N, C-alpha and C. Protein backbone atom coordinates (compact mmCIF):
# COMPACT_ATOMS: atom_id res chain seq x y z
N ASP A 1 11.27 13.22 -12.63
CA ASP A 1 12.15 14.24 -13.17
C ASP A 1 12.54 15.26 -12.11
N LYS A 2 11.56 15.64 -11.26
CA LYS A 2 11.85 16.61 -10.20
C LYS A 2 12.89 16.06 -9.23
N ILE A 3 12.77 14.78 -8.94
CA ILE A 3 13.74 14.15 -8.03
C ILE A 3 15.13 14.19 -8.64
N GLN A 4 15.24 13.87 -9.92
CA GLN A 4 16.53 13.85 -10.58
C GLN A 4 17.15 15.24 -10.68
N GLU A 5 16.32 16.30 -10.65
CA GLU A 5 16.84 17.67 -10.70
C GLU A 5 17.60 18.05 -9.43
N LYS A 6 17.25 17.41 -8.31
CA LYS A 6 17.92 17.70 -7.05
C LYS A 6 19.35 17.19 -7.10
N PRO A 7 20.32 18.00 -6.69
CA PRO A 7 21.72 17.54 -6.71
C PRO A 7 21.91 16.33 -5.78
N HIS A 8 22.47 15.27 -6.31
CA HIS A 8 22.81 14.09 -5.52
C HIS A 8 23.83 13.27 -6.29
N SER A 9 24.64 12.54 -5.53
CA SER A 9 25.74 11.80 -6.17
C SER A 9 25.41 10.34 -6.41
N SER A 10 24.35 9.82 -5.75
CA SER A 10 23.97 8.43 -5.99
C SER A 10 22.47 8.27 -5.80
N ASP A 11 21.95 7.14 -6.24
CA ASP A 11 20.51 6.88 -6.12
C ASP A 11 20.06 6.68 -4.68
N THR A 12 21.00 6.50 -3.76
CA THR A 12 20.62 6.29 -2.36
C THR A 12 20.73 7.56 -1.52
N ASP A 13 21.18 8.66 -2.12
CA ASP A 13 21.27 9.93 -1.39
C ASP A 13 19.88 10.45 -1.03
N PHE A 14 19.79 11.07 0.14
CA PHE A 14 18.55 11.76 0.51
C PHE A 14 18.45 13.01 -0.34
N ILE A 15 17.24 13.31 -0.82
CA ILE A 15 17.07 14.50 -1.65
C ILE A 15 16.34 15.60 -0.89
N ILE A 16 15.84 15.29 0.29
CA ILE A 16 15.17 16.30 1.12
C ILE A 16 16.12 16.64 2.24
N ASP A 17 16.50 17.91 2.30
CA ASP A 17 17.51 18.31 3.28
C ASP A 17 16.89 18.97 4.52
N GLU A 18 15.68 18.56 4.86
CA GLU A 18 15.02 19.09 6.05
C GLU A 18 14.83 17.98 7.07
N HIS A 19 14.77 18.38 8.30
CA HIS A 19 14.56 17.45 9.40
C HIS A 19 13.11 16.96 9.39
N TYR A 20 12.92 15.73 9.81
CA TYR A 20 11.59 15.11 9.86
C TYR A 20 10.57 15.99 10.58
N LEU A 21 10.95 16.56 11.74
CA LEU A 21 9.99 17.35 12.52
C LEU A 21 9.54 18.61 11.79
N ALA A 22 10.42 19.20 10.98
CA ALA A 22 10.03 20.38 10.20
C ALA A 22 9.00 20.00 9.14
N ILE A 23 9.24 18.89 8.49
CA ILE A 23 8.29 18.43 7.47
C ILE A 23 6.97 18.03 8.12
N LYS A 24 7.05 17.31 9.24
CA LYS A 24 5.84 16.87 9.94
C LYS A 24 5.03 18.06 10.43
N GLY A 25 5.70 19.09 10.91
CA GLY A 25 5.00 20.29 11.38
C GLY A 25 4.20 20.95 10.26
N ARG A 26 4.83 21.10 9.09
CA ARG A 26 4.11 21.68 7.94
C ARG A 26 2.97 20.77 7.51
N TYR A 27 3.22 19.48 7.51
CA TYR A 27 2.19 18.51 7.15
C TYR A 27 1.00 18.62 8.10
N ASP A 28 1.27 18.62 9.40
CA ASP A 28 0.20 18.70 10.40
C ASP A 28 -0.63 19.97 10.24
N ARG A 29 0.05 21.11 10.00
CA ARG A 29 -0.68 22.37 9.80
C ARG A 29 -1.54 22.32 8.55
N LEU A 30 -1.02 21.76 7.48
CA LEU A 30 -1.76 21.64 6.23
C LEU A 30 -3.00 20.75 6.41
N MET A 31 -2.83 19.64 7.09
CA MET A 31 -3.96 18.74 7.34
C MET A 31 -5.02 19.42 8.20
N LYS A 32 -4.59 20.10 9.26
CA LYS A 32 -5.53 20.79 10.15
C LYS A 32 -6.28 21.88 9.40
N LYS A 33 -5.57 22.66 8.59
CA LYS A 33 -6.17 23.75 7.82
C LYS A 33 -7.27 23.22 6.89
N ASN A 34 -7.09 22.02 6.37
CA ASN A 34 -8.04 21.44 5.43
C ASN A 34 -9.00 20.44 6.06
N GLY A 35 -8.94 20.31 7.39
CA GLY A 35 -9.87 19.43 8.09
C GLY A 35 -9.66 17.95 7.78
N ILE A 36 -8.43 17.57 7.50
CA ILE A 36 -8.12 16.18 7.15
C ILE A 36 -7.35 15.55 8.32
N LYS A 37 -7.78 14.36 8.71
CA LYS A 37 -7.10 13.65 9.80
C LYS A 37 -6.47 12.38 9.25
N LEU A 38 -5.26 12.50 8.74
CA LEU A 38 -4.50 11.36 8.25
C LEU A 38 -3.05 11.50 8.70
N THR A 39 -2.53 10.46 9.32
CA THR A 39 -1.13 10.47 9.73
C THR A 39 -0.26 10.06 8.54
N PHE A 40 1.05 10.27 8.66
CA PHE A 40 1.99 9.80 7.63
C PHE A 40 1.79 8.29 7.42
N HIS A 41 1.69 7.57 8.52
CA HIS A 41 1.51 6.12 8.45
C HIS A 41 0.25 5.76 7.68
N GLU A 42 -0.85 6.45 7.95
CA GLU A 42 -2.11 6.16 7.25
C GLU A 42 -2.01 6.46 5.76
N ILE A 43 -1.28 7.52 5.40
CA ILE A 43 -1.11 7.85 3.99
C ILE A 43 -0.27 6.77 3.31
N ARG A 44 0.78 6.31 3.98
CA ARG A 44 1.62 5.25 3.40
C ARG A 44 0.81 3.96 3.24
N SER A 45 -0.04 3.67 4.21
CA SER A 45 -0.89 2.49 4.14
C SER A 45 -1.91 2.62 3.01
N LEU A 46 -2.50 3.79 2.88
CA LEU A 46 -3.46 4.04 1.80
C LEU A 46 -2.78 3.89 0.44
N PHE A 47 -1.58 4.43 0.32
CA PHE A 47 -0.80 4.30 -0.91
C PHE A 47 -0.53 2.84 -1.22
N ALA A 48 -0.01 2.10 -0.23
CA ALA A 48 0.34 0.70 -0.43
C ALA A 48 -0.89 -0.13 -0.78
N THR A 49 -1.98 0.08 -0.07
CA THR A 49 -3.20 -0.67 -0.32
C THR A 49 -3.76 -0.38 -1.71
N SER A 50 -3.82 0.89 -2.07
CA SER A 50 -4.36 1.28 -3.38
C SER A 50 -3.53 0.72 -4.52
N MET A 51 -2.22 0.87 -4.41
CA MET A 51 -1.34 0.37 -5.46
C MET A 51 -1.43 -1.15 -5.57
N ASN A 52 -1.52 -1.83 -4.44
CA ASN A 52 -1.64 -3.28 -4.43
C ASN A 52 -2.96 -3.71 -5.09
N GLU A 53 -4.05 -3.02 -4.78
CA GLU A 53 -5.35 -3.39 -5.32
C GLU A 53 -5.48 -3.14 -6.82
N ILE A 54 -4.70 -2.22 -7.36
CA ILE A 54 -4.77 -2.02 -8.81
C ILE A 54 -3.77 -2.91 -9.55
N GLY A 55 -3.04 -3.72 -8.79
CA GLY A 55 -2.19 -4.74 -9.40
C GLY A 55 -0.72 -4.40 -9.56
N VAL A 56 -0.25 -3.35 -8.89
CA VAL A 56 1.19 -3.03 -8.96
C VAL A 56 1.95 -4.17 -8.29
N LYS A 57 2.99 -4.67 -8.95
CA LYS A 57 3.79 -5.76 -8.40
C LYS A 57 4.41 -5.34 -7.08
N LYS A 58 4.47 -6.29 -6.15
CA LYS A 58 5.01 -6.01 -4.81
C LYS A 58 6.43 -5.44 -4.87
N GLU A 59 7.26 -5.98 -5.77
CA GLU A 59 8.65 -5.52 -5.86
C GLU A 59 8.69 -4.03 -6.25
N VAL A 60 7.80 -3.65 -7.16
CA VAL A 60 7.74 -2.26 -7.61
C VAL A 60 7.20 -1.39 -6.49
N LEU A 61 6.13 -1.84 -5.85
CA LEU A 61 5.53 -1.10 -4.74
C LEU A 61 6.54 -0.90 -3.61
N GLN A 62 7.27 -1.95 -3.30
CA GLN A 62 8.28 -1.88 -2.24
C GLN A 62 9.31 -0.81 -2.56
N LYS A 63 9.74 -0.76 -3.80
CA LYS A 63 10.74 0.23 -4.21
C LYS A 63 10.16 1.65 -4.19
N LEU A 64 8.94 1.79 -4.71
CA LEU A 64 8.29 3.11 -4.74
C LEU A 64 8.08 3.69 -3.34
N GLY A 65 7.69 2.81 -2.42
CA GLY A 65 7.40 3.27 -1.06
C GLY A 65 8.59 3.30 -0.13
N GLY A 66 9.71 2.75 -0.59
CA GLY A 66 10.91 2.77 0.23
C GLY A 66 10.95 1.74 1.34
N TRP A 67 10.15 0.68 1.23
CA TRP A 67 10.19 -0.36 2.24
C TRP A 67 11.40 -1.25 2.00
N THR A 68 12.13 -1.57 3.06
CA THR A 68 13.34 -2.37 2.89
C THR A 68 13.05 -3.85 2.73
N ASN A 69 11.89 -4.29 3.22
CA ASN A 69 11.52 -5.69 2.98
C ASN A 69 10.01 -5.83 2.83
N SER A 70 9.61 -6.87 2.14
CA SER A 70 8.19 -7.05 1.84
C SER A 70 7.38 -7.52 3.04
N LYS A 71 8.04 -8.08 4.06
CA LYS A 71 7.31 -8.52 5.25
C LYS A 71 6.63 -7.34 5.94
N VAL A 72 7.34 -6.24 6.07
CA VAL A 72 6.77 -5.04 6.69
C VAL A 72 5.65 -4.49 5.81
N LEU A 73 5.89 -4.44 4.53
CA LEU A 73 4.89 -3.97 3.58
C LEU A 73 3.61 -4.78 3.71
N ASP A 74 3.73 -6.09 3.71
CA ASP A 74 2.56 -6.97 3.78
C ASP A 74 1.88 -6.95 5.15
N SER A 75 2.66 -6.98 6.21
CA SER A 75 2.06 -7.13 7.54
C SER A 75 1.58 -5.81 8.15
N VAL A 76 2.17 -4.70 7.73
CA VAL A 76 1.83 -3.42 8.37
C VAL A 76 1.05 -2.48 7.45
N TYR A 77 1.45 -2.38 6.20
CA TYR A 77 0.94 -1.32 5.35
C TYR A 77 -0.20 -1.70 4.41
N ILE A 78 -0.17 -2.91 3.85
CA ILE A 78 -1.23 -3.28 2.91
C ILE A 78 -2.44 -3.79 3.69
N ARG A 79 -3.56 -3.15 3.43
CA ARG A 79 -4.83 -3.55 4.03
C ARG A 79 -5.71 -4.08 2.89
N HIS A 80 -6.70 -4.84 3.22
CA HIS A 80 -7.59 -5.38 2.20
C HIS A 80 -9.01 -4.90 2.48
N SER A 81 -9.63 -4.28 1.48
CA SER A 81 -10.98 -3.75 1.62
C SER A 81 -11.99 -4.90 1.67
N GLU A 82 -13.19 -4.61 2.19
CA GLU A 82 -14.27 -5.60 2.21
C GLU A 82 -14.56 -6.09 0.81
N LYS A 83 -14.56 -5.18 -0.16
CA LYS A 83 -14.84 -5.55 -1.54
C LYS A 83 -13.80 -6.55 -2.05
N THR A 84 -12.52 -6.27 -1.77
CA THR A 84 -11.47 -7.18 -2.21
C THR A 84 -11.63 -8.55 -1.57
N LEU A 85 -11.92 -8.57 -0.28
CA LEU A 85 -12.11 -9.85 0.41
C LEU A 85 -13.32 -10.59 -0.16
N ASN A 86 -14.44 -9.88 -0.36
CA ASN A 86 -15.64 -10.52 -0.91
C ASN A 86 -15.41 -11.03 -2.33
N ASP A 87 -14.72 -10.24 -3.15
CA ASP A 87 -14.41 -10.67 -4.52
C ASP A 87 -13.56 -11.93 -4.51
N SER A 88 -12.60 -11.99 -3.59
CA SER A 88 -11.73 -13.16 -3.50
C SER A 88 -12.51 -14.40 -3.09
N VAL A 89 -13.41 -14.26 -2.13
CA VAL A 89 -14.24 -15.38 -1.69
C VAL A 89 -15.14 -15.84 -2.83
N SER A 90 -15.70 -14.89 -3.58
CA SER A 90 -16.55 -15.24 -4.72
C SER A 90 -15.78 -16.02 -5.79
N MET A 91 -14.57 -15.56 -6.09
CA MET A 91 -13.75 -16.26 -7.09
C MET A 91 -13.42 -17.67 -6.62
N LEU A 92 -13.08 -17.80 -5.35
CA LEU A 92 -12.77 -19.12 -4.79
C LEU A 92 -13.99 -20.02 -4.87
N SER A 93 -15.14 -19.48 -4.53
CA SER A 93 -16.38 -20.24 -4.57
C SER A 93 -16.69 -20.72 -5.98
N GLU A 94 -16.46 -19.85 -6.98
CA GLU A 94 -16.71 -20.22 -8.37
C GLU A 94 -15.79 -21.36 -8.81
N LEU A 95 -14.60 -21.43 -8.26
CA LEU A 95 -13.66 -22.50 -8.60
C LEU A 95 -13.99 -23.80 -7.87
N ILE A 96 -14.37 -23.69 -6.61
CA ILE A 96 -14.54 -24.87 -5.78
C ILE A 96 -15.92 -25.51 -5.91
N MET A 97 -16.96 -24.71 -6.01
CA MET A 97 -18.32 -25.26 -6.00
C MET A 97 -18.56 -26.29 -7.10
N PRO A 98 -18.12 -26.07 -8.34
CA PRO A 98 -18.33 -27.11 -9.35
C PRO A 98 -17.65 -28.44 -8.97
N GLU A 99 -16.48 -28.35 -8.35
CA GLU A 99 -15.78 -29.57 -7.93
C GLU A 99 -16.54 -30.27 -6.81
N ILE A 100 -17.07 -29.49 -5.89
CA ILE A 100 -17.86 -30.07 -4.79
C ILE A 100 -19.12 -30.73 -5.36
N GLN A 101 -19.74 -30.07 -6.32
CA GLN A 101 -20.95 -30.64 -6.92
C GLN A 101 -20.63 -31.93 -7.68
N LYS A 102 -19.47 -31.98 -8.33
CA LYS A 102 -19.06 -33.21 -9.03
C LYS A 102 -18.92 -34.35 -8.02
N VAL A 103 -18.22 -34.08 -6.93
CA VAL A 103 -18.00 -35.12 -5.90
C VAL A 103 -19.32 -35.50 -5.27
N HIS A 104 -20.13 -34.54 -4.93
CA HIS A 104 -21.41 -34.79 -4.29
C HIS A 104 -22.33 -35.56 -5.24
N GLY A 105 -22.31 -35.19 -6.51
CA GLY A 105 -23.13 -35.87 -7.53
C GLY A 105 -22.71 -37.31 -7.73
N SER A 106 -21.39 -37.57 -7.68
CA SER A 106 -20.91 -38.94 -7.88
C SER A 106 -21.21 -39.82 -6.66
N GLU A 107 -21.35 -39.24 -5.49
CA GLU A 107 -21.68 -40.02 -4.30
C GLU A 107 -23.13 -40.50 -4.35
N GLU A 108 -23.99 -39.69 -4.96
CA GLU A 108 -25.39 -40.07 -5.04
C GLU A 108 -25.60 -41.18 -6.07
N GLY A 109 -24.78 -41.26 -7.10
CA GLY A 109 -24.99 -42.20 -8.19
C GLY A 109 -24.36 -43.46 -7.95
């Protein structure tokens, strides 16, 4: 709603009328004041990773984050936590192990 309140003539118009360096300067001061060390890139990556891990569709995430293509989103911004990787390996193991046991069991008989 706040975005729509800003005057603009199309959905592709910029709604922030400040230069990048002005915004970055305020951001850097705010982070320093609060003892936080996160770059814009790290925040975007954290956003992309978190949204991906809770199941937000890539197309929606891409639009929300302003990425022009999913290749950049996937290769640069989305990271996978150890937990996510371990959970994925466990799920794969649960699917494959019974099949391996079936094959191994039939070889013995």
